Tab-separated table of C-alpha atoms and ligand atoms in Angstrom:
chain	number	residue	atom	x	y	z
A	1	MET	CA	0.000	0.000	0.000
A	2	PRO	CA	1.370	3.481	-0.857
A	3	PRO	CA	1.995	5.703	2.196
A	4	PRO	CA	-0.856	8.155	2.987
A	5	ASN	CA	-0.428	11.664	1.633
A	6	PRO	CA	1.308	14.037	4.049
A	7	GLU	CA	-0.980	16.493	5.845
A	8	TYR	CA	-0.320	19.348	3.406
A	9	LEU	CA	-1.811	17.283	0.574
A	10	GLN	CA	-4.935	16.173	2.405
A	11	GLN	CA	-6.779	19.252	1.253
A	12	GLU	CA	-10.345	18.035	0.852
A	13	GLU	CA	-10.370	15.438	3.585
A	14	SER	CA	-10.783	17.741	6.561
A	15	LEU	CA	-13.684	19.794	5.155
A	16	THR	CA	-16.892	20.175	7.125
A	17	PRO	CA	-20.215	19.523	5.328
A	18	GLU	CA	-20.859	23.331	5.265
A	19	SER	CA	-17.513	23.975	3.544
A	20	ARG	CA	-18.137	21.204	1.052
A	21	GLU	CA	-21.443	22.836	0.209
A	22	LEU	CA	-19.934	26.307	-0.021
A	23	ILE	CA	-17.168	25.316	-2.410
A	24	THR	CA	-19.652	23.876	-4.876
A	25	THR	CA	-20.898	27.458	-5.351
A	26	LEU	CA	-17.452	28.982	-6.006
A	27	PRO	CA	-15.433	29.246	-9.233
A	28	ARG	CA	-12.890	26.398	-9.369
A	29	GLN	CA	-9.506	25.864	-11.067
A	30	ASN	CA	-7.051	23.004	-11.151
A	31	GLY	CA	-4.445	23.359	-8.428
A	32	TRP	CA	-0.683	22.962	-8.705
A	33	PHE	CA	-0.910	19.201	-8.258
A	34	ASP	CA	-3.192	17.157	-10.493
A	35	SER	CA	-5.218	15.905	-7.547
A	36	THR	CA	-5.880	19.386	-6.099
A	37	HIS	CA	-8.192	22.334	-6.778
A	38	LEU	CA	-8.340	26.019	-5.991
A	39	TYR	CA	-11.481	28.026	-5.226
A	40	LEU	CA	-12.059	31.727	-5.794
A	41	TYR	CA	-13.210	33.531	-2.657
A	42	GLN	CA	-13.254	37.312	-2.142
A	43	GLY	CA	-11.097	37.728	-5.267
A	44	PHE	CA	-8.345	35.232	-4.321
A	45	TRP	CA	-7.630	31.552	-5.013
A	46	PHE	CA	-7.455	29.177	-2.046
A	47	GLN	CA	-6.973	25.454	-1.640
A	48	PRO	CA	-10.066	24.065	0.109
A	49	ASP	CA	-8.629	23.429	3.587
A	50	HIS	CA	-7.104	26.912	3.660
A	51	LEU	CA	-10.363	28.431	2.473
A	52	GLN	CA	-12.266	26.738	5.280
A	53	ALA	CA	-9.628	27.988	7.725
A	54	VAL	CA	-9.817	31.565	6.403
A	55	ILE	CA	-13.603	31.630	6.803
A	56	SER	CA	-13.394	30.177	10.292
A	57	CYS	CA	-10.672	32.642	11.238
A	58	GLN	CA	-12.763	35.550	9.891
A	59	SER	CA	-15.649	34.507	12.142
A	60	HIS	CA	-13.817	33.547	15.298
A	61	PHE	CA	-10.357	35.072	15.660
A	62	GLN	CA	-10.173	37.685	18.394
A	63	PRO	CA	-6.825	39.424	18.374
A	64	LEU	CA	-5.377	41.033	21.456
A	65	HIS	CA	-4.477	44.687	21.019
A	66	SER	CA	-0.809	43.871	21.399
A	67	ASP	CA	-0.741	41.010	18.833
A	68	VAL	CA	1.714	41.380	15.976
A	69	PHE	CA	1.281	39.832	12.520
A	70	LEU	CA	3.593	39.061	9.639
A	71	ALA	CA	1.728	38.875	6.323
A	72	THR	CA	3.319	37.528	3.170
A	73	TYR	CA	2.555	36.017	-0.164
A	74	PRO	CA	4.219	32.555	-0.037
A	75	LYS	CA	7.956	32.474	-0.830
A	76	CYS	CA	8.500	36.181	-0.207
A	77	GLY	CA	10.631	35.744	2.936
A	78	THR	CA	8.174	34.404	5.529
A	79	THR	CA	10.688	32.100	7.238
A	80	TRP	CA	13.341	34.813	7.427
A	81	LEU	CA	11.030	37.550	8.672
A	82	LYS	CA	9.503	35.193	11.248
A	83	ALA	CA	13.005	34.645	12.607
A	84	ILE	CA	13.864	38.353	12.645
A	85	ILE	CA	10.633	39.605	14.202
A	86	PHE	CA	10.494	36.771	16.759
A	87	THR	CA	14.018	37.733	17.834
A	88	ILE	CA	13.228	41.459	17.979
A	89	LEU	CA	10.082	40.944	20.061
A	90	ASN	CA	11.549	38.421	22.489
A	91	ARG	CA	15.042	39.810	22.891
A	92	LYS	CA	14.683	40.607	26.583
A	93	HIS	CA	13.686	37.052	27.390
A	94	PHE	CA	15.862	35.358	24.765
A	95	PRO	CA	18.969	37.521	24.228
A	96	PRO	CA	20.081	37.101	20.595
A	97	SER	CA	23.604	36.257	21.782
A	98	SER	CA	22.411	33.422	24.027
A	99	PRO	CA	23.740	29.945	23.126
A	100	ASN	CA	20.252	28.694	24.025
A	101	HIS	CA	18.306	30.982	21.704
A	102	PRO	CA	15.190	29.140	20.408
A	103	LEU	CA	16.184	29.821	16.789
A	104	LEU	CA	19.195	27.565	17.236
A	105	THR	CA	17.023	24.536	17.921
A	106	ALA	CA	13.677	25.286	16.244
A	107	ASN	CA	12.558	26.192	12.757
A	108	PRO	CA	10.897	29.660	12.607
A	109	HIS	CA	7.650	27.994	11.500
A	110	GLN	CA	7.606	26.108	14.812
A	111	LEU	CA	8.185	29.294	16.793
A	112	VAL	CA	5.662	31.453	14.954
A	113	LEU	CA	2.404	29.825	13.961
A	114	SER	CA	0.368	30.708	10.917
A	115	LEU	CA	-3.043	32.065	11.776
A	116	GLU	CA	-5.077	30.255	9.149
A	117	ILE	CA	-2.918	27.202	8.460
A	118	ASP	CA	-1.657	26.171	11.901
A	119	LEU	CA	-4.404	27.547	14.121
A	120	TYR	CA	-7.510	27.179	12.002
A	121	ALA	CA	-6.714	24.509	9.392
A	122	HIS	CA	-4.840	22.151	11.696
A	123	ASN	CA	-5.803	23.179	15.252
A	124	ARG	CA	-2.211	23.630	16.291
A	125	LEU	CA	-2.445	25.938	19.260
A	126	PRO	CA	0.367	28.104	20.543
A	127	THR	CA	2.425	26.325	23.186
A	128	ALA	CA	5.084	27.580	25.553
A	129	SER	CA	7.673	27.240	22.809
A	130	THR	CA	5.613	28.971	20.121
A	131	THR	CA	3.698	32.214	19.899
A	132	SER	CA	2.676	32.418	23.512
A	133	SER	CA	6.092	34.012	23.717
A	134	PRO	CA	7.011	35.853	26.853
A	135	SER	CA	6.388	39.214	25.238
A	136	ARG	CA	3.666	39.825	22.636
A	137	ARG	CA	1.844	37.165	20.657
A	138	PHE	CA	3.160	36.987	17.109
A	139	PHE	CA	1.443	35.168	14.233
A	140	SER	CA	1.994	34.939	10.505
A	141	THR	CA	-0.531	34.770	7.698
A	142	HIS	CA	-0.645	34.437	3.927
A	143	MET	CA	-4.178	35.875	3.893
A	144	PRO	CA	-4.760	38.786	1.507
A	145	HIS	CA	-5.577	42.052	3.262
A	146	ALA	CA	-9.176	41.870	2.067
A	147	SER	CA	-9.631	38.520	3.840
A	148	LEU	CA	-8.159	39.433	7.226
A	149	PRO	CA	-10.548	39.176	10.172
A	150	GLN	CA	-11.953	42.669	10.647
A	151	PRO	CA	-10.739	43.412	14.171
A	152	LEU	CA	-7.212	42.476	13.100
A	153	SER	CA	-7.161	44.670	10.007
A	154	GLN	CA	-8.606	47.608	11.950
A	155	ARG	CA	-6.463	47.485	15.064
A	156	ASN	CA	-3.309	45.439	14.843
A	157	LYS	CA	0.161	46.047	13.521
A	158	VAL	CA	1.078	44.055	10.430
A	159	VAL	CA	4.498	43.767	8.815
A	160	TYR	CA	4.044	42.846	5.162
A	161	ALA	CA	7.013	41.299	3.368
A	162	CYS	CA	7.128	41.267	-0.403
A	163	ARG	CA	9.672	40.143	-2.987
A	164	SER	CA	10.327	40.568	-6.665
A	165	PRO	CA	7.736	38.474	-8.538
A	166	LYS	CA	10.435	36.865	-10.696
A	167	ASP	CA	12.289	35.462	-7.667
A	168	THR	CA	9.009	34.675	-5.918
A	169	PHE	CA	7.801	32.599	-8.842
A	170	VAL	CA	11.099	30.725	-9.181
A	171	SER	CA	11.174	29.998	-5.449
A	172	LEU	CA	7.558	28.793	-5.551
A	173	TRP	CA	8.224	26.520	-8.503
A	174	HIS	CA	11.172	24.817	-6.805
A	175	PHE	CA	9.271	24.495	-3.514
A	176	MET	CA	6.077	23.072	-4.978
A	177	ASN	CA	8.011	20.521	-6.995
A	178	LYS	CA	9.698	19.349	-3.801
A	179	LEU	CA	6.278	18.873	-2.186
A	180	ARG	CA	4.699	16.936	-5.021
A	181	PRO	CA	3.000	13.671	-4.134
A	182	GLN	CA	5.107	10.540	-4.367
A	183	GLY	CA	5.449	9.398	-7.937
A	184	ALA	CA	3.887	12.550	-9.443
A	185	PRO	CA	5.858	14.245	-12.242
A	186	GLU	CA	7.349	17.718	-11.775
A	187	ARG	CA	5.047	20.562	-12.838
A	188	ASP	CA	6.832	22.002	-15.894
A	189	MET	CA	7.946	25.596	-15.579
A	190	GLU	CA	5.958	26.928	-18.538
A	191	THR	CA	2.622	25.665	-17.186
A	192	ALA	CA	3.450	26.875	-13.670
A	193	PHE	CA	4.488	30.265	-15.067
A	194	ARG	CA	1.177	30.629	-16.858
A	195	MET	CA	-0.707	29.771	-13.644
A	196	PHE	CA	1.324	32.367	-11.698
A	197	CYS	CA	0.808	35.090	-14.320
A	198	ASP	CA	-2.928	34.329	-14.425
A	199	GLY	CA	-3.084	34.517	-10.637
A	200	ALA	CA	-4.319	30.914	-10.404
A	201	VAL	CA	-2.061	29.819	-7.537
A	202	GLY	CA	-2.774	29.527	-3.806
A	203	TYR	CA	-3.380	33.015	-2.312
A	204	GLY	CA	-3.030	34.509	-5.813
A	205	PRO	CA	-3.170	36.732	-7.740
A	206	PHE	CA	0.226	37.793	-6.408
A	207	TRP	CA	-0.359	41.340	-7.729
A	208	ASP	CA	-3.605	41.883	-5.878
A	209	HIS	CA	-2.115	40.423	-2.707
A	210	VAL	CA	0.779	42.875	-2.783
A	211	LEU	CA	-1.366	45.845	-3.816
A	212	GLY	CA	-3.855	45.271	-0.990
A	213	TYR	CA	-1.157	45.634	1.647
A	214	TRP	CA	0.751	48.332	-0.265
A	215	ARG	CA	-2.307	50.579	-0.376
A	216	ARG	CA	-3.042	50.001	3.292
A	217	SER	CA	0.584	50.795	4.192
A	218	LEU	CA	0.173	54.173	2.471
A	219	GLU	CA	-3.176	54.884	4.119
A	220	GLU	CA	-2.212	53.690	7.601
A	221	PRO	CA	1.553	53.617	7.940
A	222	GLU	CA	1.307	53.145	11.711
A	223	ARG	CA	-0.589	49.889	11.137
A	224	VAL	CA	0.990	48.294	8.065
A	225	LEU	CA	4.732	48.305	7.379
A	226	PHE	CA	5.792	47.308	3.880
A	227	VAL	CA	9.178	45.540	3.800
A	228	ARG	CA	11.011	44.318	0.703
A	229	TYR	CA	13.062	41.080	0.832
A	230	GLU	CA	15.644	42.776	-1.357
A	231	ASP	CA	16.010	45.690	1.097
A	232	VAL	CA	16.526	43.347	4.036
A	233	LYS	CA	19.284	41.653	2.009
A	234	GLU	CA	20.873	44.950	1.076
A	235	GLU	CA	20.571	46.922	4.313
A	236	GLY	CA	19.560	44.440	6.990
A	237	ALA	CA	20.417	46.678	9.965
A	238	VAL	CA	18.321	49.567	8.618
A	239	GLN	CA	15.331	47.277	8.082
A	240	VAL	CA	15.657	45.557	11.484
A	241	ARG	CA	15.661	48.976	13.199
A	242	ARG	CA	12.721	50.065	11.033
A	243	MET	CA	10.695	46.986	12.057
A	244	ALA	CA	11.554	47.413	15.746
A	245	GLU	CA	10.514	51.102	15.661
A	246	PHE	CA	7.276	50.212	13.904
A	247	LEU	CA	6.537	47.593	16.572
A	248	GLU	CA	7.246	50.198	19.252
A	249	CYS	CA	10.245	48.398	20.645
A	250	GLY	CA	13.155	50.327	19.131
A	251	PHE	CA	16.708	49.580	20.270
A	252	SER	CA	18.142	51.474	23.245
A	253	ALA	CA	21.511	53.186	23.051
A	254	GLU	CA	22.877	50.420	25.234
A	255	GLU	CA	21.596	47.716	22.895
A	256	GLU	CA	23.075	49.564	19.917
A	257	GLU	CA	26.404	49.709	21.724
A	258	GLU	CA	26.267	45.975	22.419
A	259	GLY	CA	25.661	45.213	18.722
A	260	VAL	CA	22.246	43.605	19.253
A	261	VAL	CA	21.076	44.448	15.723
A	262	ASP	CA	24.051	42.679	14.139
A	263	ARG	CA	23.475	39.665	16.351
A	264	ILE	CA	19.830	39.468	15.240
A	265	LEU	CA	20.975	39.520	11.635
A	266	GLU	CA	23.591	36.823	12.232
A	267	LEU	CA	21.161	34.570	14.055
A	268	SER	CA	18.531	34.846	11.304
A	269	SER	CA	20.955	34.741	8.389
A	270	PHE	CA	20.400	32.216	5.633
A	271	GLU	CA	23.720	30.490	6.336
A	272	SER	CA	23.122	30.214	10.062
A	273	MET	CA	19.583	28.899	9.749
A	274	ARG	CA	20.218	26.550	6.855
A	275	GLY	CA	23.250	25.118	8.644
A	276	SER	CA	21.540	24.338	11.940
A	277	GLU	CA	20.745	20.720	12.651
A	278	VAL	CA	17.012	21.312	13.101
A	279	ASN	CA	16.774	22.765	9.605
A	280	ARG	CA	18.944	20.102	8.003
A	281	VAL	CA	17.102	17.083	9.358
A	282	GLY	CA	13.838	18.238	11.003
A	283	ARG	CA	10.270	18.255	9.729
A	284	LEU	CA	7.238	20.405	10.529
A	285	GLY	CA	4.089	18.882	12.002
A	286	ASN	CA	2.471	18.926	8.539
A	287	GLY	CA	5.171	16.700	7.107
A	288	ILE	CA	7.209	19.316	5.182
A	289	GLU	CA	10.956	18.945	5.657
A	290	ASN	CA	12.531	22.037	7.220
A	291	LYS	CA	15.340	22.062	4.669
A	292	HIS	CA	12.864	22.942	1.893
A	293	PHE	CA	12.468	26.455	3.340
A	294	PHE	CA	16.139	27.204	2.633
A	295	ARG	CA	17.186	26.946	-1.008
A	296	GLU	CA	19.408	29.739	-2.400
A	297	GLY	CA	18.304	32.741	-0.375
A	298	VAL	CA	19.620	35.272	-2.902
A	299	VAL	CA	18.291	38.163	-4.956
A	300	GLY	CA	18.127	37.565	-8.711
A	301	ASP	CA	18.145	33.761	-8.893
A	302	TRP	CA	15.464	34.113	-11.586
A	303	LYS	CA	18.273	34.859	-14.033
A	304	ASN	CA	19.311	31.196	-13.779
A	305	CYS	CA	15.814	29.872	-14.436
A	306	LEU	CA	13.541	32.145	-16.470
A	307	SER	CA	13.788	32.653	-20.210
A	308	ALA	CA	14.210	36.221	-21.486
A	309	GLN	CA	10.628	36.040	-22.739
A	310	MET	CA	9.254	35.014	-19.332
A	311	ALA	CA	11.212	37.763	-17.582
A	312	GLN	CA	9.909	40.303	-20.078
A	313	GLU	CA	6.339	39.131	-19.612
A	314	LEU	CA	6.572	39.416	-15.812
A	315	ASP	CA	8.174	42.867	-16.099
A	316	GLY	CA	5.275	43.924	-18.302
A	317	ILE	CA	2.694	42.738	-15.760
A	318	VAL	CA	4.580	44.477	-12.933
A	319	GLU	CA	4.597	47.728	-14.879
A	320	GLU	CA	0.907	47.447	-15.674
A	321	LYS	CA	-0.215	46.442	-12.174
A	322	PHE	CA	2.137	48.388	-9.927
A	323	GLY	CA	3.179	51.396	-12.029
A	324	GLY	CA	0.048	53.392	-11.319
A	325	ALA	CA	0.230	52.587	-7.590
A	326	GLY	CA	3.759	53.972	-7.290
A	327	LEU	CA	5.079	50.601	-6.167
A	328	VAL	CA	8.540	49.539	-7.287
A	329	ILE	CA	9.577	45.942	-6.619
B	401	PPS	N1	17.385	33.587	6.414
B	401	PPS	C1	17.062	33.764	5.146
B	401	PPS	N2	17.607	34.764	4.426
B	401	PPS	C2	17.285	34.939	3.131
B	401	PPS	N3	16.433	34.154	2.447
B	401	PPS	C3	15.864	33.143	3.129
B	401	PPS	C4	16.135	32.903	4.494
B	401	PPS	N4	15.419	31.827	4.886
B	401	PPS	C5	14.741	31.393	3.818
B	401	PPS	N5	15.003	32.184	2.754
B	401	PPS	C6	14.501	32.071	1.382
B	401	PPS	O1	13.126	32.477	1.349
B	401	PPS	C7	12.425	31.680	0.376
B	401	PPS	C8	11.338	30.894	1.078
B	401	PPS	O2	10.258	31.797	1.254
B	401	PPS	P1	9.268	31.726	2.483
B	401	PPS	O3	10.019	31.595	3.723
B	401	PPS	O4	8.365	32.902	2.331
B	401	PPS	O5	8.469	30.384	2.193
B	401	PPS	S1	7.070	29.986	2.861
B	401	PPS	O6	6.060	30.925	2.336
B	401	PPS	O7	7.211	30.048	4.316
B	401	PPS	O8	6.827	28.607	2.377
B	401	PPS	C9	13.461	30.756	-0.242
B	401	PPS	O9	13.955	31.493	-1.350
B	401	PPS	P2	14.688	30.810	-2.604
B	401	PPS	O10	16.036	30.392	-2.099
B	401	PPS	O11	14.789	31.890	-3.639
B	401	PPS	O12	13.838	29.675	-3.039
B	401	PPS	C10	14.461	30.637	0.877
B	401	PPS	O13	15.723	30.206	0.460
């Protein structure tokens, strides 16, 4: 008998009768894997278990005033930003220079739970070693801004991380092929590229996801901070200070003197995290191997993968979608 699908592929199996009924009324597309589907809800495509979780989260999630959220489109730097923000928020309790810092023995996805996926799709509740961190609760989400539970979008602070669509697509393609069901062929890049450009991927369209948070960051800069993966690569210290200020826990003169910002960057660096034992051999509760979250970790890897024609097509869409909004990524 073949082994059962890992949890992340059991997308239809956990649906309630109400969700099953709802999805029959929604527009449907083939998903990334042949056996999966995506459903259009509030302008975005979701796999069915995530859709059920989003709806449940919209009805039930009650944020605390002090809760902090990281929002991302998948593959835009979620793992990295989870590590950085977790370290910023908890630095009094877990000094970044401590040899026992949680990031040295846990993957960032174990320390910071996803609102819809961990909490609502899989009932993984925060434990002492996760978001019930000693300071403020900190969650991540891939939900588009339009789908956030209302109290959260009206009151809480959200850091939104985005990345160049060319690198995002390439990262997504590699990741999804690693997760494919046993025996399934790789999804070829041309088909995947078409799905990405058409917006028919989980949490897509990418453009609308980014624009939703971009606009809100302009309207309410004290509530939504827009951070670019490329900027964190280029000027990590500036961006770490910017995030800490935004979260109202800027660094003291004493911390600056001690080099705390540099230590946060070292601890969360690609090399440090990819090299740690937990990320070389560990697995998340949903069955995904930790090592799959660390591939190249560079800016511009698309040059090694996309044809000139694909790059040109994506540049054209970026210009069309983001040009008028004053967004450069
Ligand atoms: N510490 C650090 N520094 C820089 N880059 C990093 C880091 N950790 C992960 N990565 C790279 O981020 C990409 C994975 O994206 P996400 O973490 O958003 O994936 S996910 O949405 O949580 O599945 C993926 O990008 P690619 O290498 O381009 O595929 C990872 O390698």
